[in-house]
Amino acid sequence: MASSGTEGQELIDLTSLPIPALGQMQQQVEQELELLSNSMQSLKLVQQKFEESRESVADLGKRAVDNEMLLPLSSSLYVPAKLQDTDGLLIDIGTGFFVEASAAKAEDYFKRKVEKLTKQLAMLQSNLVEKNKLRSLVTEVLQMKVQAQAKSGVAAS
């Protein structure tokens, strides 16, 4: 009746599995769903930060040299500073590496990062939908088997 599986894995007839195996499978699918949901939230936060960085670079290009601004030293500490160069930017590309780039290249870099994350989020969303379908299927078969077992137990009494 019902089967599950992904590419490269064999399909399993869920109705042939015993109740404990279905329960274990349901727990595993729940854990995978939680992991996928957490990953999705993390990617959305990273995507938002890259988009904010892209917007900041675009805004920076509109400012005049010697324009006063507040420079963040931490998330809650800012110091006044004067803008000297709007085109020589240092971009944090991860793991402690920085690259010097023009404002246009920096904006393009952040735009590409946002696009890449958007694609990854779409793939993750489709995986999440598939896992939700699998969870529903396993839950349905598990409930059906438990009800059948309860009926056979009542009939045997």
Short mmCIF file of C-alpha atoms in Angstrom, two decimals:
data_model
loop_
_atom_site.label_atom_id
_atom_site.label_comp_id
_atom_site.label_asym_id
_atom_site.label_seq_id
_atom_site.Cartn_x
_atom_site.Cartn_y
_atom_site.Cartn_z
CA MET A 1 0.00 0.00 0.00
CA ALA A 2 2.37 2.73 1.23
CA SER A 3 6.06 2.93 0.56
CA SER A 4 8.89 5.27 1.28
CA GLY A 5 12.35 5.87 -0.07
CA THR A 6 14.58 8.31 -1.87
CA GLU A 7 16.69 8.10 -4.97
CA GLY A 8 19.22 5.30 -4.74
CA GLN A 9 17.38 3.58 -1.89
CA GLU A 10 14.93 0.73 -2.13
CA LEU A 11 11.27 1.35 -1.43
CA ILE A 12 9.78 -0.11 1.72
CA ASP A 13 6.17 -1.20 2.06
CA LEU A 14 5.20 0.55 5.29
CA THR A 15 2.28 -1.79 5.90
CA SER A 16 4.71 -4.72 6.17
CA LEU A 17 6.67 -3.09 9.03
CA PRO A 18 5.81 -3.96 12.64
CA ILE A 19 4.48 -1.24 14.96
CA PRO A 20 7.82 -0.70 16.82
CA ALA A 21 9.66 -0.21 13.52
CA LEU A 22 7.02 2.29 12.38
CA GLY A 23 7.35 4.14 15.69
CA GLN A 24 11.11 4.30 15.28
CA MET A 25 10.75 5.46 11.69
CA GLN A 26 8.32 8.16 12.80
CA GLN A 27 10.82 9.43 15.40
CA GLN A 28 13.59 9.47 12.81
CA VAL A 29 11.47 11.45 10.35
CA GLU A 30 10.53 13.91 13.14
CA GLN A 31 14.23 14.43 13.94
CA GLU A 32 15.04 14.97 10.26
CA LEU A 33 12.18 17.47 9.98
CA GLU A 34 13.48 19.38 12.98
CA LEU A 35 17.00 19.43 11.54
CA LEU A 36 15.73 20.64 8.16
CA SER A 37 13.62 23.35 9.82
CA ASN A 38 16.57 24.55 11.91
CA SER A 39 18.80 24.58 8.83
CA MET A 40 16.21 26.57 6.95
CA GLN A 41 15.98 29.16 9.72
CA SER A 42 19.77 29.46 9.85
CA LEU A 43 20.03 29.90 6.09
CA LYS A 44 17.31 32.56 6.14
CA LEU A 45 19.24 34.50 8.80
CA VAL A 46 22.45 34.29 6.78
CA GLN A 47 20.58 35.33 3.64
CA GLN A 48 19.14 38.32 5.48
CA LYS A 49 22.61 39.37 6.68
CA PHE A 50 24.01 39.18 3.14
CA GLU A 51 21.08 41.24 1.86
CA GLU A 52 21.66 43.84 4.59
CA SER A 53 25.35 43.94 3.65
CA ARG A 54 24.46 44.44 -0.02
CA GLU A 55 22.11 47.29 0.90
CA SER A 56 24.78 48.86 3.13
CA VAL A 57 27.33 48.78 0.31
CA ALA A 58 24.80 50.35 -2.07
CA ASP A 59 24.05 53.05 0.52
CA LEU A 60 27.76 53.62 1.12
CA GLY A 61 28.30 54.43 -2.57
CA LYS A 62 25.77 57.27 -2.26
CA ARG A 63 27.61 58.95 0.61
CA ALA A 64 30.11 61.72 0.05
CA VAL A 65 33.74 61.48 1.11
CA ASP A 66 34.38 63.13 4.52
CA ASN A 67 30.79 62.32 5.48
CA GLU A 68 30.52 61.65 9.21
CA MET A 69 29.01 58.35 10.27
CA LEU A 70 28.96 55.92 13.19
CA LEU A 71 31.29 52.96 12.78
CA PRO A 72 30.24 49.75 14.59
CA LEU A 73 32.97 48.22 16.74
CA SER A 74 30.57 45.60 18.10
CA SER A 75 26.84 44.99 17.98
CA SER A 76 26.31 47.62 20.70
CA LEU A 77 29.34 49.92 20.44
CA TYR A 78 29.75 52.63 17.78
CA VAL A 79 32.37 55.34 17.29
CA PRO A 80 32.13 58.46 15.15
CA ALA A 81 34.22 58.33 11.96
CA LYS A 82 34.74 60.18 8.69
CA LEU A 83 34.36 58.33 5.43
CA GLN A 84 37.63 58.54 3.47
CA ASP A 85 37.13 56.11 0.59
CA THR A 86 33.84 54.69 -0.64
CA ASP A 87 35.39 52.38 -3.19
CA GLY A 88 38.09 50.44 -1.31
CA LEU A 89 36.14 47.99 0.84
CA LEU A 90 37.28 44.96 2.80
CA ILE A 91 34.81 42.08 2.55
CA ASP A 92 34.77 39.25 5.08
CA ILE A 93 34.51 36.11 2.93
CA GLY A 94 34.58 33.76 5.89
CA THR A 95 37.03 31.89 8.13
CA GLY A 96 38.96 35.08 8.85
CA PHE A 97 39.74 35.94 5.23
CA PHE A 98 39.12 39.41 3.83
CA VAL A 99 39.20 40.59 0.24
CA GLU A 100 39.60 44.17 -0.93
CA ALA A 101 37.00 45.09 -3.53
CA SER A 102 35.29 48.07 -5.10
CA ALA A 103 31.76 48.93 -4.01
CA ALA A 104 30.34 47.50 -7.25
CA LYS A 105 32.20 44.20 -6.82
CA ALA A 106 31.21 44.00 -3.15
CA GLU A 107 27.57 44.59 -4.03
CA ASP A 108 27.78 41.91 -6.74
CA TYR A 109 29.40 39.48 -4.29
CA PHE A 110 26.59 39.91 -1.77
CA LYS A 111 23.97 39.66 -4.52
CA ARG A 112 25.44 36.32 -5.69
CA LYS A 113 25.51 35.03 -2.12
CA VAL A 114 21.82 35.92 -1.67
CA GLU A 115 20.94 34.20 -4.97
CA LYS A 116 22.87 31.07 -4.00
CA LEU A 117 21.15 30.93 -0.62
CA THR A 118 17.77 31.42 -2.29
CA LYS A 119 18.42 28.33 -4.43
CA GLN A 120 19.54 26.33 -1.41
CA LEU A 121 16.44 27.41 0.51
CA ALA A 122 14.23 26.27 -2.37
CA MET A 123 15.89 22.83 -2.36
CA LEU A 124 15.58 22.64 1.40
CA GLN A 125 11.92 23.61 1.19
CA SER A 126 11.21 20.79 -1.28
CA ASN A 127 13.00 18.33 1.05
CA LEU A 128 10.90 19.64 3.92
CA VAL A 129 7.70 19.07 1.94
CA GLU A 130 8.75 15.50 1.10
CA LYS A 131 9.61 14.75 4.73
CA ASN A 132 6.24 16.14 5.84
CA LYS A 133 4.51 13.83 3.36
CA LEU A 134 6.53 10.88 4.65
CA ARG A 135 5.70 11.77 8.26
CA SER A 136 1.99 11.90 7.42
CA LEU A 137 2.19 8.57 5.63
CA VAL A 138 4.06 6.85 8.47
CA THR A 139 1.66 8.31 11.05
CA GLU A 140 -1.35 7.15 9.04
CA VAL A 141 -0.04 3.59 8.66
CA LEU A 142 1.00 3.49 12.33
CA GLN A 143 -2.46 4.59 13.48
CA MET A 144 -4.08 2.06 11.15
CA LYS A 145 -1.93 -0.77 12.56
CA VAL A 146 -2.53 0.27 16.19
CA GLN A 147 -6.28 0.39 15.58
CA ALA A 148 -6.20 -3.01 13.85
CA GLN A 149 -4.20 -4.47 16.74
CA ALA A 150 -6.62 -2.98 19.28
CA LYS A 151 -9.60 -4.44 17.41
CA SER A 152 -7.97 -7.87 17.19
CA GLY A 153 -7.09 -7.68 20.91
CA VAL A 154 -10.70 -6.79 21.81
CA ALA A 155 -12.06 -9.51 19.52
CA ALA A 156 -9.72 -12.10 21.10
CA SER A 157 -10.96 -11.23 24.62
#
